[in-house]
Amino acid sequence: MIEVIRLIFFLNGKRVEFTSRPAQTALEVLRLLGVNSTKEVCSEGDCGACTIALGRWQHSEFRYKAVTACILPAARLHNTHVITAEGLGTPDNLHPIQQVIYENHATQCGFCTPGIIMSIFVLFVGNPSADLQEFKKALEGNLCRCTGYRHIVQAGEALIHRVHSGLLETRLFMPLWAKSAENALRNEPFPLTTSLENVPEYYPVESYTLAESITEVLSTLKAEAGKVKIVAGGTDLFVEANVHKRFHTHYIDISRIDELSIISAGKDMLTIGATATLAEILSHPVVKESLPALYEAIDNMSSTQIRNIATLAGNIGNASPIADGATDLLAVSDQVEIIGETTRCIPLSSFYMGYKKLNLNPTELITALKIPLKNYNYCGYIKTAKRKNVDIASVSSCFTLQVDNDGSILSATLAYGGVKEFPALALKTMQFLIGKKLDEDTISATQDIVANGFSPISDVRGSEEYRSELIRNHLLKHFLRIGEQNND
Amino acid sequence: MTEKHLSGKLHVCGASRFIGETHLPEHLLHIALVYSEYAHAEILSIDSGKAEVVEGFVCCLTSRDIPGENNIAHGNNDLQPLLPDVKVEYYGQPIGVIVAENKLSAEEAARNIQVEYKELEPVLTIEEAVLRGHFYIEPRKIECGNVEKGFADSDYSLSGEFETGAQEHLYLETQRCLAVPDDDGGVTLHSSTQSMSEVQTVAARILGLPTHKVSVDVKRLGGAFGGKEAQATIWASLAALAAFHTQKPVLLCLNRMEDFISTGKRHPFKNKYKIGFNADGKINVYQVELYSNGGAYTDLSIAILERALYHSDHAYYIPNAKFTGYPCRTNLPPNTAFRGFGAPQGIITTEFAIQRVADFLGLDAIEIRKKNCYITGQTTPYGMEVLEPVGREMFDELETLSDYHQLRHEVDTFNKTHKYNKQGIGVIPGKFGISFTAGFLNQGSVLIWIYTDGSISLSHGGIEMGQQVNTKIAQIAANVLGVSINRIRIESANTKRVGNTSPTAASTGSDINGYATLDAATRLKKRLSNQAVKYFLQHDSIVTFPDSVIFRDDKVYSDATKDNSCSFGELVSFAYFNFTDLGAHGYYFTPGITFDHKKGKGKPFYYFVFGASLSVMEIDLLTGEYNLKKVVIVHDASSPLNQEVDSGQIYGAFAQGYGLCTMEELPIDQKGRYLAVTPSTYKIPTISDIPDDFTLKQVTDRRSQASVMGSKAVGEPPLIYGLAPWLAIYDAVRSLNPESNQINLKFPATPEAVLTAVNKLRRNNDSY
């Protein structure tokens, strides 16, 4: 027996109901509901062909986000409004975005096109004055193998021109029927009901719970110790499930626990709730202002669609050796707040215990990340990957410096990803730098120290030699950036 | 006005249908496959006992269940089993077909199939294959002049090796086929294939049926790029086999990882070259041995190797040449067609040799390229005359358009003032031969019906896969009949309406099918013209002649001067009631294509497509990362059928070439398994990898050497432009030490490869 959930949501303005099996993806559900435009291509959020606009009430505002339906848990469709390409227009009555793609020959085989339409749609709905750079950034997560993107860019230029010159009004981009769906969702959020269903015994998952409170999560964790997987964003867990067919018996999804999604900035501490998405963190003013390295890291993490789902806490909890967020957070001396029987705060550096091994009990939940706000003289992040964007790093690094008035280093932190089983601090280099001045001798000495501190492995993202070289050169690049910064 | 994509409005609304997505038949069964877990092994036993008890299981099919001949190879001398019975030849080779009531149950059953193997040693690399003499055929050769004398007469010579890597097609729609049994024992296949007649022939052979009992229907593909030319056949045949046994509709749809693991790629090549030249940069002689990694079965390896040989002169006149090609057999998935079809691998080797000549002589490589570029009347090493001086024209245009000398100056200045970043310029011409080198494939057919209301149905042998062959074909028919394009419906490609089709490949889709359309539409126009003469006499008492009748703007005019006209629909209706055949079949074959493989001489191409392109790259000396800063392309379009469709092809081909030479890397492990098997590890260019500073000029002077309505094929030629970024990276690395003749830059030039090349060069510098 498995626990199925009765999803109620709006699809292109119409209320739909669907009984979903646990850990089904939104893409599967949409296709079963007859949505043709949302394509399955990679099943791992890397191509954007299944991009949908997902809207819901959050903090008394109804907002749409572009997300990849293939790694979005179906449960999260509940109480949302989903807009897909077929909702925007029909061949006889194209939406202005569809029109501009059509006119500019920006579709060839057509398989990626609906996803591209949706990415552009969400961009302009949220940011009517978007420019070409923002347009391209919004589409970094949409692969196209036919067009070479030039015609898409030309369509973007035409669209931006039409919007900026007043020929098109972006407020008309949102279909009229959207309002009634949004209103219906505000006035009577539908309860989520579950029931039991008989399935063949090979069905891998027994339940997927959309948790409503921390208490609920903790009691489930306690009751089913070790058999429950917590889902924050799910962008890694659903890749595991879709591509590698690795499932967990029970999932508990914490993304709808509102108190966990709060980002709050105090005088000297930034607290990021466990379910705050990367996009939400990115748009928080304090992050851009006071933690430029974190901003850079997240800005270059995956694609718009994934940043709208994934969380920083999940990035840490997933324990990947190359997690961009974790590398960054290590350097800005983050504290992980964990709730179980009691609440405890531990430094991130003692959170990692080995390859994919964490200082976290099966009955505990990461609730927040706490980042001290300091006056850094430098706080920078560098990532090297095969591709400039939407790629996993060969090596990434984060470096912070605080310097006193006469130029001596008061504190230095340096963290690397991709150099050992988990993101790690270059402790010897950090110690060495204390009290030193930033001169050529210091710089060349640290390069040798840092290179000796790690023995990276060879894999598809880079050989041992390449990674060793990058460890040295990243540090040099940080120093060069500091030089540039001081010259400005 | 440029006609838009015929399916464009459907695409942007997500309304266009692809195979296996919606409108599925009732009682549909699903397939999961059992794949070989070794690159090379004997199959000792296959036990389906545990699979059979899985709920929803229907059947497990192996080689023993093939009623016909277990061979999917399409050439005469080849043998490639649909399902091997004794031996697996590559990791990921299908060995069993599980049919079940739903996909999950099929997958579960497939996991429960137990296969016992005896592992054998795999041959994975060209080196190992050469060592063991694993070649598909005797070496192919092309020779001209006197190579020994050529070297003796040269002031200098340089030699070396050049290796290219594999490339995954990454068409967005994975391989798939929906097979539906017919009531007479036949089967209808909805296959995502570029070669519907090959699918038809092979599936019929597998099932032991005459060809007419298998029909294939193809509406459109979600991308192909050569990857569905020969390699759609296996999946279609497996689905056909399952439908045949179960007598129910069956869907086989690969997931992305299966597609990555089990399908062939662009052939890796390892080439050995030697080039002889004079102090002034004139090339006297070029000798090259090409070794291709063909994988486990022949597939299209021989034709691909031939095209590599035919393009080893590239755009240059080489009086003394010797090109030899060896297609190697290894235990990798059979490598296959991929846009360019071997030409890029031959061309980049030649271009690298020329680059080295320039470096050696201390000259700008563009000067060497211009000096040796073909001029009218010169012949290629295989004896085909180059009839138009287009190559040189392209270079001159490129130099002007890019302000080449100023650009070179700017790049040099940048390099003098930047310690950790360097820029480089890469220039590459284009000269791509158009026609199938297997001459008999150069034929196309269409079937047109004009219905009595004046609407038109057109079926042709080409497959629509985004390249908009349908748009171009409709334009041709509309042009001949003087009607708007909306009047024409391009039907799905279907073996019942158009038989014995050639693959939509070798960039020839619009050439051969376009000419056949011209033929059929002209026949209909003649018949309608005769009827128009009668019509105008009866209705307007006007005497006119068939040749004077004009078809324009959905109207038919009695002649050029008089204002008498009727609507196209009216004339069609009139013609029908006067007993006129309103259906026509059109046919075309490309004249004059011959080749003698023994002599290595002939005319393998109808014409060439020329071009030239330039890229500017900036590299980071600390990480090896790079940025494509600028692209300039000059393309010989002749008189394009649809200039915007063509520009879309050029942009798309450029991006694929750019990926091929930079970020697209497919390492394999010692077991013969690809290590990058999803888009998270295999990276293709994104929108941000293509620079905003991108200039394309299509030269639209109508050439004498061209195809239908003066147009030229456009699918593959521009891929070569995408190799300029590699030469630009090379140039940037070389700026560290322009004297060096020892730059070791891998192809593809991943950031790691760039940093390695930089470091090697620096170490060499230090040792001076």
mmCIF file of N, CA and C in Angstrom, chain B residues 233-280:
data_model
loop_
_atom_site.group_PDB
_atom_site.id
_atom_site.type_symbol
_atom_site.label_atom_id
_atom_site.label_comp_id
_atom_site.label_asym_id
_atom_site.label_seq_id
_atom_site.Cartn_x
_atom_site.Cartn_y
_atom_site.Cartn_z
ATOM 1 N N THR B 233 17.183 2.984 -36.701
ATOM 2 C CA THR B 233 16.708 1.702 -37.229
ATOM 3 C C THR B 233 16.610 0.631 -36.153
ATOM 4 N N ILE B 234 17.595 0.587 -35.279
ATOM 5 C CA ILE B 234 17.600 -0.476 -34.262
ATOM 6 C C ILE B 234 16.381 -0.349 -33.350
ATOM 7 N N TRP B 235 16.068 0.877 -32.946
ATOM 8 C CA TRP B 235 14.952 1.065 -31.999
ATOM 9 C C TRP B 235 13.621 0.791 -32.687
ATOM 10 N N ALA B 236 13.515 1.214 -33.951
ATOM 11 C CA ALA B 236 12.281 0.966 -34.702
ATOM 12 C C ALA B 236 12.093 -0.536 -34.907
ATOM 13 N N SER B 237 13.187 -1.236 -35.181
ATOM 14 C CA SER B 237 13.080 -2.675 -35.415
ATOM 15 C C SER B 237 12.718 -3.419 -34.132
ATOM 16 N N LEU B 238 13.248 -2.944 -33.010
ATOM 17 C CA LEU B 238 12.909 -3.580 -31.729
ATOM 18 C C LEU B 238 11.425 -3.385 -31.413
ATOM 19 N N ALA B 239 10.933 -2.182 -31.660
ATOM 20 C CA ALA B 239 9.512 -1.922 -31.411
ATOM 21 C C ALA B 239 8.654 -2.751 -32.361
ATOM 22 N N ALA B 240 9.106 -2.850 -33.620
ATOM 23 C CA ALA B 240 8.364 -3.636 -34.611
ATOM 24 C C ALA B 240 8.287 -5.092 -34.169
ATOM 25 N N LEU B 241 9.391 -5.600 -33.678
ATOM 26 C CA LEU B 241 9.439 -6.993 -33.219
ATOM 27 C C LEU B 241 8.433 -7.225 -32.084
ATOM 28 N N ALA B 242 8.378 -6.262 -31.162
ATOM 29 C CA ALA B 242 7.467 -6.398 -30.023
ATOM 30 C C ALA B 242 6.007 -6.324 -30.472
ATOM 31 N N ALA B 243 5.704 -5.423 -31.411
ATOM 32 C CA ALA B 243 4.324 -5.305 -31.905
ATOM 33 C C ALA B 243 3.929 -6.566 -32.672
ATOM 34 N N PHE B 244 4.879 -7.100 -33.395
ATOM 35 C CA PHE B 244 4.652 -8.304 -34.187
ATOM 36 C C PHE B 244 4.287 -9.480 -33.275
ATOM 37 N N HIS B 245 5.019 -9.603 -32.153
ATOM 38 C CA HIS B 245 4.776 -10.730 -31.246
ATOM 39 C C HIS B 245 3.534 -10.562 -30.397
ATOM 40 N N THR B 246 3.299 -9.322 -29.940
ATOM 41 C CA THR B 246 2.180 -9.121 -29.021
ATOM 42 C C THR B 246 0.886 -8.792 -29.764
ATOM 43 N N GLN B 247 1.016 -8.372 -31.036
ATOM 44 C CA GLN B 247 -0.144 -7.889 -31.803
ATOM 45 C C GLN B 247 -0.867 -6.754 -31.086
ATOM 46 N N LYS B 248 -0.073 -5.960 -30.393
ATOM 47 C CA LYS B 248 -0.611 -4.768 -29.725
ATOM 48 C C LYS B 248 0.319 -3.590 -30.036
ATOM 49 N N PRO B 249 -0.193 -2.386 -29.951
ATOM 50 C CA PRO B 249 0.715 -1.244 -30.150
ATOM 51 C C PRO B 249 1.764 -1.185 -29.039
ATOM 52 N N VAL B 250 2.973 -0.837 -29.424
ATOM 53 C CA VAL B 250 4.079 -0.834 -28.464
ATOM 54 C C VAL B 250 4.886 0.445 -28.617
ATOM 55 N N LEU B 251 5.259 1.018 -27.499
ATOM 56 C CA LEU B 251 6.082 2.228 -27.519
ATOM 57 C C LEU B 251 7.458 1.925 -26.952
ATOM 58 N N LEU B 252 8.472 2.288 -27.729
ATOM 59 C CA LEU B 252 9.857 2.230 -27.234
ATOM 60 C C LEU B 252 10.386 3.649 -27.252
ATOM 61 N N CYS B 253 10.738 4.145 -26.074
ATOM 62 C CA CYS B 253 11.213 5.524 -25.965
ATOM 63 C C CYS B 253 12.407 5.519 -25.016
ATOM 64 N N LEU B 254 13.572 5.851 -25.540
ATOM 65 C CA LEU B 254 14.756 5.820 -24.678
ATOM 66 C C LEU B 254 14.734 7.013 -23.725
ATOM 67 N N ASN B 255 15.263 6.803 -22.524
ATOM 68 C CA ASN B 255 15.496 7.971 -21.690
ATOM 69 C C ASN B 255 16.859 8.543 -22.058
ATOM 70 N N ARG B 256 17.149 9.713 -21.517
ATOM 71 C CA ARG B 256 18.345 10.431 -21.968
ATOM 72 C C ARG B 256 19.619 9.625 -21.723
ATOM 73 N N MET B 257 19.698 8.986 -20.570
ATOM 74 C CA MET B 257 20.927 8.273 -20.251
ATOM 75 C C MET B 257 21.110 7.047 -21.155
ATOM 76 N N GLU B 258 20.017 6.343 -21.415
ATOM 77 C CA GLU B 258 20.101 5.205 -22.337
ATOM 78 C C GLU B 258 20.577 5.674 -23.706
ATOM 79 N N ASP B 259 20.029 6.798 -24.128
ATOM 80 C CA ASP B 259 20.386 7.322 -25.440
ATOM 81 C C ASP B 259 21.878 7.656 -25.485
ATOM 82 N N PHE B 260 22.360 8.274 -24.427
ATOM 83 C CA PHE B 260 23.790 8.607 -24.339
ATOM 84 C C PHE B 260 24.663 7.348 -24.379
ATOM 85 N N ILE B 261 24.259 6.358 -23.605
ATOM 86 C CA ILE B 261 25.107 5.174 -23.432
ATOM 87 C C ILE B 261 25.104 4.312 -24.689
ATOM 88 N N SER B 262 23.955 4.163 -25.314
ATOM 89 C CA SER B 262 23.806 3.116 -26.323
ATOM 90 C C SER B 262 23.918 3.566 -27.763
ATOM 91 N N THR B 263 23.936 4.851 -28.017
ATOM 92 C CA THR B 263 23.980 5.267 -29.419
ATOM 93 C C THR B 263 25.378 5.749 -29.798
ATOM 94 N N GLY B 264 25.655 5.673 -31.102
ATOM 95 C CA GLY B 264 26.961 6.066 -31.617
ATOM 96 C C GLY B 264 27.130 7.579 -31.633
ATOM 97 N N LYS B 265 28.372 7.979 -31.752
ATOM 98 C CA LYS B 265 28.727 9.401 -31.696
ATOM 99 C C LYS B 265 29.407 9.805 -33.004
ATOM 100 N N ARG B 266 29.850 11.051 -33.048
ATOM 101 C CA ARG B 266 30.750 11.458 -34.120
ATOM 102 C C ARG B 266 32.063 10.678 -33.961
ATOM 103 N N HIS B 267 32.615 10.194 -35.062
ATOM 104 C CA HIS B 267 33.839 9.388 -34.993
ATOM 105 C C HIS B 267 35.042 10.178 -34.469
ATOM 106 N N PRO B 268 35.704 9.643 -33.460
ATOM 107 C CA PRO B 268 37.028 10.196 -33.146
ATOM 108 C C PRO B 268 37.997 9.793 -34.265
ATOM 109 N N PHE B 269 38.894 10.667 -34.600
ATOM 110 C CA PHE B 269 39.906 10.372 -35.614
ATOM 111 C C PHE B 269 41.292 10.569 -35.005
ATOM 112 N N LYS B 270 42.233 9.815 -35.561
ATOM 113 C CA LYS B 270 43.633 10.071 -35.236
ATOM 114 C C LYS B 270 44.363 10.138 -36.575
ATOM 115 N N ASN B 271 44.911 11.270 -36.880
ATOM 116 C CA ASN B 271 45.451 11.496 -38.220
ATOM 117 C C ASN B 271 46.936 11.800 -38.177
ATOM 118 N N LYS B 272 47.670 11.268 -39.167
ATOM 119 C CA LYS B 272 49.109 11.548 -39.268
ATOM 120 C C LYS B 272 49.360 12.310 -40.546
ATOM 121 N N TYR B 273 49.921 13.486 -40.431
ATOM 122 C CA TYR B 273 50.081 14.312 -41.624
ATOM 123 C C TYR B 273 51.531 14.660 -41.869
ATOM 124 N N LYS B 274 51.811 14.981 -43.108
ATOM 125 C CA LYS B 274 53.120 15.544 -43.474
ATOM 126 C C LYS B 274 52.861 16.542 -44.587
ATOM 127 N N ILE B 275 53.394 17.734 -44.426
ATOM 128 C CA ILE B 275 53.108 18.788 -45.393
ATOM 129 C C ILE B 275 54.424 19.379 -45.904
ATOM 130 N N GLY B 276 54.534 19.565 -47.212
ATOM 131 C CA GLY B 276 55.737 20.139 -47.816
ATOM 132 C C GLY B 276 55.399 21.476 -48.443
ATOM 133 N N PHE B 277 56.276 22.466 -48.229
ATOM 134 C CA PHE B 277 55.947 23.825 -48.687
ATOM 135 C C PHE B 277 57.215 24.610 -48.959
ATOM 136 N N ASN B 278 57.025 25.718 -49.647
ATOM 137 C CA ASN B 278 58.156 26.577 -49.963
ATOM 138 C C ASN B 278 58.215 27.771 -49.022
ATOM 139 N N ALA B 279 59.319 28.479 -49.103
ATOM 140 C CA ALA B 279 59.537 29.612 -48.200
ATOM 141 C C ALA B 279 58.472 30.679 -48.363
ATOM 142 N N ASP B 280 57.870 30.765 -49.532
ATOM 143 C CA ASP B 280 56.847 31.780 -49.745
ATOM 144 C C ASP B 280 55.464 31.316 -49.260
#
